[in-house]
PDB file of C-alpha atoms in Angstrom:
ATOM      1  CA  MET A  79       6.616   5.415 -18.112  1.00  0.00           C
ATOM      2  CA  MET A  80       6.885   3.808 -14.697  1.00  0.00           C
ATOM      3  CA  GLU A  81      10.260   4.120 -13.012  1.00  0.00           C
ATOM      4  CA  LYS A  82      11.966   0.854 -12.039  1.00  0.00           C
ATOM      5  CA  LEU A  83      12.243   0.326  -8.289  1.00  0.00           C
ATOM      6  CA  PRO A  84      15.693  -0.001  -6.761  1.00  0.00           C
ATOM      7  CA  GLU A  85      16.534  -3.634  -6.023  1.00  0.00           C
ATOM      8  CA  ALA A  86      16.321  -3.180  -2.229  1.00  0.00           C
ATOM      9  CA  HIS A  87      12.842  -1.647  -2.512  1.00  0.00           C
ATOM     10  CA  ALA A  88      11.599  -4.453  -4.748  1.00  0.00           C
ATOM     11  CA  ALA A  89      13.013  -7.037  -2.304  1.00  0.00           C
ATOM     12  CA  ALA A  90      11.281  -5.337   0.632  1.00  0.00           C
ATOM     13  CA  ILE A  91       7.949  -5.354  -1.208  1.00  0.00           C
ATOM     14  CA  LYS A  92       8.364  -9.078  -1.968  1.00  0.00           C
ATOM     15  CA  ILE A  93       8.759  -9.778   1.754  1.00  0.00           C
ATOM     16  CA  ALA A  94       5.513  -7.951   2.555  1.00  0.00           C
ATOM     17  CA  GLN A  95       3.807  -9.694  -0.366  1.00  0.00           C
ATOM     18  CA  LYS A  96       4.839 -13.124   0.941  1.00  0.00           C
ATOM     19  CA  TRP A  97       3.112 -12.386   4.249  1.00  0.00           C
ATOM     20  CA  ILE A  98      -0.053 -11.190   2.470  1.00  0.00           C
ATOM     21  CA  HIS A  99      -0.046 -14.003  -0.127  1.00  0.00           C
ATOM     22  CA  GLY A 100       0.347 -16.478   2.725  1.00  0.00           C
ATOM     23  CA  ASP A 101      -3.004 -15.227   4.027  1.00  0.00           C
ATOM     24  CA  GLU A 102      -4.637 -15.494   0.609  1.00  0.00           C
ATOM     25  CA  LYS A 103      -3.308 -19.030   0.040  1.00  0.00           C
ATOM     26  CA  LYS A 104      -3.704 -20.097   3.692  1.00  0.00           C
ATOM     27  CA  ASP A 105      -0.047 -21.077   3.441  1.00  0.00           C
ATOM     28  CA  LYS A 106       1.596 -20.880   6.863  1.00  0.00           C
ATOM     29  CA  ASP A 107       4.989 -21.946   5.511  1.00  0.00           C
ATOM     30  CA  LEU A 108       4.993 -19.047   3.034  1.00  0.00           C
ATOM     31  CA  LYS A 109       4.336 -16.614   5.875  1.00  0.00           C
ATOM     32  CA  LEU A 110       6.966 -18.223   8.095  1.00  0.00           C
ATOM     33  CA  GLU A 111       9.616 -17.792   5.375  1.00  0.00           C
ATOM     34  CA  VAL A 112       9.676 -14.087   6.227  1.00  0.00           C
ATOM     35  CA  VAL A 113       9.203 -14.257  10.016  1.00  0.00           C
ATOM     36  CA  ALA A 114      12.233 -13.398  12.141  1.00  0.00           C
ATOM     37  CA  ASP A 115      12.649 -15.609  15.217  1.00  0.00           C
ATOM     38  CA  ASP A 116      12.080 -12.588  17.478  1.00  0.00           C
ATOM     39  CA  MET A 117       9.356 -10.946  15.370  1.00  0.00           C
ATOM     40  CA  VAL A 118       6.829  -8.702  17.114  1.00  0.00           C
ATOM     41  CA  LEU A 119       3.286  -8.364  15.752  1.00  0.00           C
ATOM     42  CA  GLU A 120       1.155  -5.591  17.249  1.00  0.00           C
ATOM     43  CA  ILE A 121      -2.466  -4.670  16.666  1.00  0.00           C
ATOM     44  CA  PRO A 122      -2.474  -1.193  18.274  1.00  0.00           C
ATOM     45  CA  PHE A 123      -6.066  -0.247  17.411  1.00  0.00           C
ATOM     46  CA  ASN A 124      -8.230  -3.081  18.610  1.00  0.00           C
ATOM     47  CA  GLU A 125     -11.589  -3.910  20.068  1.00  0.00           C
ATOM     48  CA  SER A 126     -10.659  -2.935  23.637  1.00  0.00           C
ATOM     49  CA  GLY A 127     -10.718   0.735  22.661  1.00  0.00           C
ATOM     50  CA  ARG A 128      -7.477   1.260  24.575  1.00  0.00           C
ATOM     51  CA  THR A 129      -4.125   2.085  23.047  1.00  0.00           C
ATOM     52  CA  GLU A 130      -1.843   1.983  26.093  1.00  0.00           C
ATOM     53  CA  GLU A 131       0.851  -0.691  26.238  1.00  0.00           C
ATOM     54  CA  GLY A 132      -0.615  -3.900  27.621  1.00  0.00           C
ATOM     55  CA  HIS A 133      -4.153  -3.139  26.419  1.00  0.00           C
ATOM     56  CA  PHE A 134      -3.846  -4.269  22.830  1.00  0.00           C
ATOM     57  CA  ARG A 135      -2.837  -7.538  21.215  1.00  0.00           C
ATOM     58  CA  ARG A 136       0.906  -8.089  20.908  1.00  0.00           C
ATOM     59  CA  TYR A 137       2.610 -11.293  19.840  1.00  0.00           C
ATOM     60  CA  VAL A 138       6.353 -11.789  20.388  1.00  0.00           C
ATOM     61  CA  GLY A 139       8.542 -14.510  18.959  1.00  0.00           C
ATOM     62  CA  ARG A 140       8.063 -17.236  16.405  1.00  0.00           C
ATOM     63  CA  GLU A 141       5.858 -19.450  18.609  1.00  0.00           C
ATOM     64  CA  GLU A 142       3.350 -16.674  19.368  1.00  0.00           C
ATOM     65  CA  ILE A 143       3.323 -15.652  15.676  1.00  0.00           C
ATOM     66  CA  ILE A 144       2.587 -19.264  14.683  1.00  0.00           C
ATOM     67  CA  ASN A 145      -0.300 -19.370  17.177  1.00  0.00           C
ATOM     68  CA  PHE A 146      -1.627 -16.072  15.754  1.00  0.00           C
ATOM     69  CA  ILE A 147      -1.492 -17.467  12.197  1.00  0.00           C
ATOM     70  CA  ASP A 148      -3.176 -20.731  13.255  1.00  0.00           C
ATOM     71  CA  THR A 149      -5.992 -18.848  15.008  1.00  0.00           C
ATOM     72  CA  ALA A 150      -6.597 -16.621  11.970  1.00  0.00           C
ATOM     73  CA  PHE A 151      -6.520 -19.559   9.540  1.00  0.00           C
ATOM     74  CA  ALA A 152      -8.995 -21.485  11.707  1.00  0.00           C
ATOM     75  CA  ALA A 153     -11.492 -18.584  11.608  1.00  0.00           C
ATOM     76  CA  GLU A 154     -11.060 -17.490   7.981  1.00  0.00           C
ATOM     77  CA  LYS A 155     -12.317 -19.645   5.107  1.00  0.00           C
ATOM     78  CA  SER A 156     -10.918 -17.419   2.356  1.00  0.00           C
ATOM     79  CA  VAL A 157      -8.956 -14.166   2.165  1.00  0.00           C
ATOM     80  CA  LYS A 158      -8.485 -11.776  -0.719  1.00  0.00           C
ATOM     81  CA  ALA A 159      -6.289  -8.669  -0.658  1.00  0.00           C
ATOM     82  CA  ILE A 160      -7.886  -5.961  -2.799  1.00  0.00           C
ATOM     83  CA  ASP A 161      -5.713  -3.329  -4.517  1.00  0.00           C
ATOM     84  CA  PRO A 162      -2.693  -3.285  -2.177  1.00  0.00           C
ATOM     85  CA  GLU A 163      -0.564  -0.141  -2.392  1.00  0.00           C
ATOM     86  CA  TYR A 164       3.052  -0.350  -1.252  1.00  0.00           C
ATOM     87  CA  VAL A 165       5.210   2.502   0.040  1.00  0.00           C
ATOM     88  CA  VAL A 166       8.830   1.754   0.889  1.00  0.00           C
ATOM     89  CA  SER A 167      11.090   3.877   3.066  1.00  0.00           C
ATOM     90  CA  HIS A 168      14.213   5.365   1.519  1.00  0.00           C
ATOM     91  CA  ASP A 169      16.447   2.765   3.207  1.00  0.00           C
ATOM     92  CA  ALA A 170      14.047  -0.105   2.288  1.00  0.00           C
ATOM     93  CA  ARG A 171      13.777  -1.206   5.932  1.00  0.00           C
ATOM     94  CA  THR A 172      10.086  -0.292   6.274  1.00  0.00           C
ATOM     95  CA  VAL A 173       7.182  -1.105   3.968  1.00  0.00           C
ATOM     96  CA  PHE A 174       3.714   0.345   4.406  1.00  0.00           C
ATOM     97  CA  VAL A 175       0.811  -1.412   2.719  1.00  0.00           C
ATOM     98  CA  GLU A 176      -2.691  -0.028   2.419  1.00  0.00           C
ATOM     99  CA  VAL A 177      -5.106  -2.758   1.391  1.00  0.00           C
ATOM    100  CA  ARG A 178      -8.733  -3.735   1.615  1.00  0.00           C
ATOM    101  CA  GLY A 179      -9.424  -7.225   2.880  1.00  0.00           C
ATOM    102  CA  GLN A 180     -12.282  -9.371   1.642  1.00  0.00           C
ATOM    103  CA  VAL A 181     -12.681 -12.364   3.941  1.00  0.00           C
ATOM    104  CA  GLU A 182     -15.231 -15.115   4.195  1.00  0.00           C
ATOM    105  CA  MET A 183     -15.260 -16.456   7.748  1.00  0.00           C
ATOM    106  CA  VAL A 184     -15.708 -20.199   8.343  1.00  0.00           C
ATOM    107  CA  ASN A 185     -19.110 -19.397   9.892  1.00  0.00           C
ATOM    108  CA  GLY A 186     -20.203 -17.805   6.597  1.00  0.00           C
ATOM    109  CA  LYS A 187     -19.894 -14.174   7.701  1.00  0.00           C
ATOM    110  CA  ASP A 188     -18.559 -11.682   5.192  1.00  0.00           C
ATOM    111  CA  TYR A 189     -15.730  -9.657   6.727  1.00  0.00           C
ATOM    112  CA  ARG A 190     -14.392  -6.636   4.876  1.00  0.00           C
ATOM    113  CA  ASN A 191     -11.915  -4.266   6.432  1.00  0.00           C
ATOM    114  CA  ARG A 192      -9.362  -1.681   5.438  1.00  0.00           C
ATOM    115  CA  TYR A 193      -5.795  -2.180   6.628  1.00  0.00           C
ATOM    116  CA  VAL A 194      -2.584  -0.251   6.916  1.00  0.00           C
ATOM    117  CA  LEU A 195       0.287  -2.615   7.608  1.00  0.00           C
ATOM    118  CA  ARG A 196       3.749  -1.504   8.657  1.00  0.00           C
ATOM    119  CA  PHE A 197       6.477  -4.078   8.031  1.00  0.00           C
ATOM    120  CA  ASP A 198       9.904  -3.419   9.585  1.00  0.00           C
ATOM    121  CA  ILE A 199      12.456  -5.612   7.839  1.00  0.00           C
ATOM    122  CA  GLU A 200      15.992  -6.697   8.697  1.00  0.00           C
ATOM    123  CA  ASN A 201      18.088  -9.275   6.859  1.00  0.00           C
ATOM    124  CA  GLY A 202      15.182 -10.343   4.653  1.00  0.00           C
ATOM    125  CA  LYS A 203      12.825 -11.046   7.575  1.00  0.00           C
ATOM    126  CA  ILE A 204       9.975  -9.195   9.255  1.00  0.00           C
ATOM    127  CA  VAL A 205      11.120  -8.074  12.709  1.00  0.00           C
ATOM    128  CA  CYS A 206       8.017  -6.024  13.474  1.00  0.00           C
ATOM    129  CA  LEU A 207       4.569  -5.871  11.920  1.00  0.00           C
ATOM    130  CA  LYS A 208       1.969  -3.369  13.057  1.00  0.00           C
ATOM    131  CA  GLU A 209      -1.521  -4.048  11.766  1.00  0.00           C
ATOM    132  CA  PHE A 210      -3.956  -1.131  11.816  1.00  0.00           C
ATOM    133  CA  TYR A 211      -7.611  -1.639  10.865  1.00  0.00           C
ATOM    134  CA  ASN A 212     -11.178  -0.774  11.854  1.00  0.00           C
ATOM    135  CA  PRO A 213     -11.534  -2.632  15.177  1.00  0.00           C
ATOM    136  CA  ILE A 214     -15.342  -2.512  15.251  1.00  0.00           C
ATOM    137  CA  VAL A 215     -15.647  -4.381  11.953  1.00  0.00           C
ATOM    138  CA  SER A 216     -13.073  -6.920  13.193  1.00  0.00           C
ATOM    139  CA  ALA A 217     -14.889  -7.413  16.518  1.00  0.00           C
ATOM    140  CA  ILE A 218     -18.109  -8.248  14.716  1.00  0.00           C
ATOM    141  CA  ALA A 219     -16.394 -10.750  12.385  1.00  0.00           C
ATOM    142  CA  PHE A 220     -14.473 -12.530  15.156  1.00  0.00           C
ATOM    143  CA  GLY A 221     -17.164 -12.248  17.847  1.00  0.00           C
ATOM    144  CA  ARG A 222     -15.011 -10.142  20.187  1.00  0.00           C
ATOM    145  CA  GLU A 223     -16.321  -7.709  22.785  1.00  0.00           C
ATOM    146  CA  ILE A 224     -16.188  -4.025  21.894  1.00  0.00           C
ATOM    147  CA  ALA A 225     -14.645  -1.930  24.661  1.00  0.00           C
ATOM    148  CA  GLY A 226     -15.083  -4.906  26.981  1.00  0.00           C
ATOM    149  CA  GLN A 227     -18.836  -4.344  27.086  1.00  0.00           C
ATOM    150  CA  VAL A 228     -20.830  -5.567  24.125  1.00  0.00           C
ATOM    151  CA  THR A 229     -20.672  -8.179  21.381  1.00  0.00           C
ATOM    152  CA  LEU A 230     -22.431  -7.466  18.089  1.00  0.00           C
ATOM    153  CA  ASP A 231     -23.608 -10.281  15.847  1.00  0.00           C
ATOM    154  CA  ASN A 232     -23.762  -8.439  12.526  1.00  0.00           C
ATOM    155  CA  VAL A 233     -23.422  -5.066  10.886  1.00  0.00           C
TER     156      VAL A 233
END
């Protein structure tokens, strides 16, 4: 028999799910329901190949998060989250999600990646989201340079 989650853990998972379901439904308002005004979104492992501060994508504040969402929605025709697994910290302030993404890009490319998302939550809002994924697969899908040197068209 599966043990019932404490209320705080279930609430934390629902916040992470809103962000993910917003991607699947292309529903910006659903995502923004859980965005803190000063939210930080970091993509520490990205196409640059560098992990030092200032060498990976980082978005700070509601306006930059909205621009990030708009850019993603413009490039992605459809998004499906496959078999998400949620792990919640003891104090329910951090949720980790491991999920496979199945995306059809607007240009027809098939983009599949594996993600680990870390949601830091305060007062029912996401204050920090770190998105870890395979940067090579992402670079190909979005047409970004790999290590600032080469752009690949397909896998």
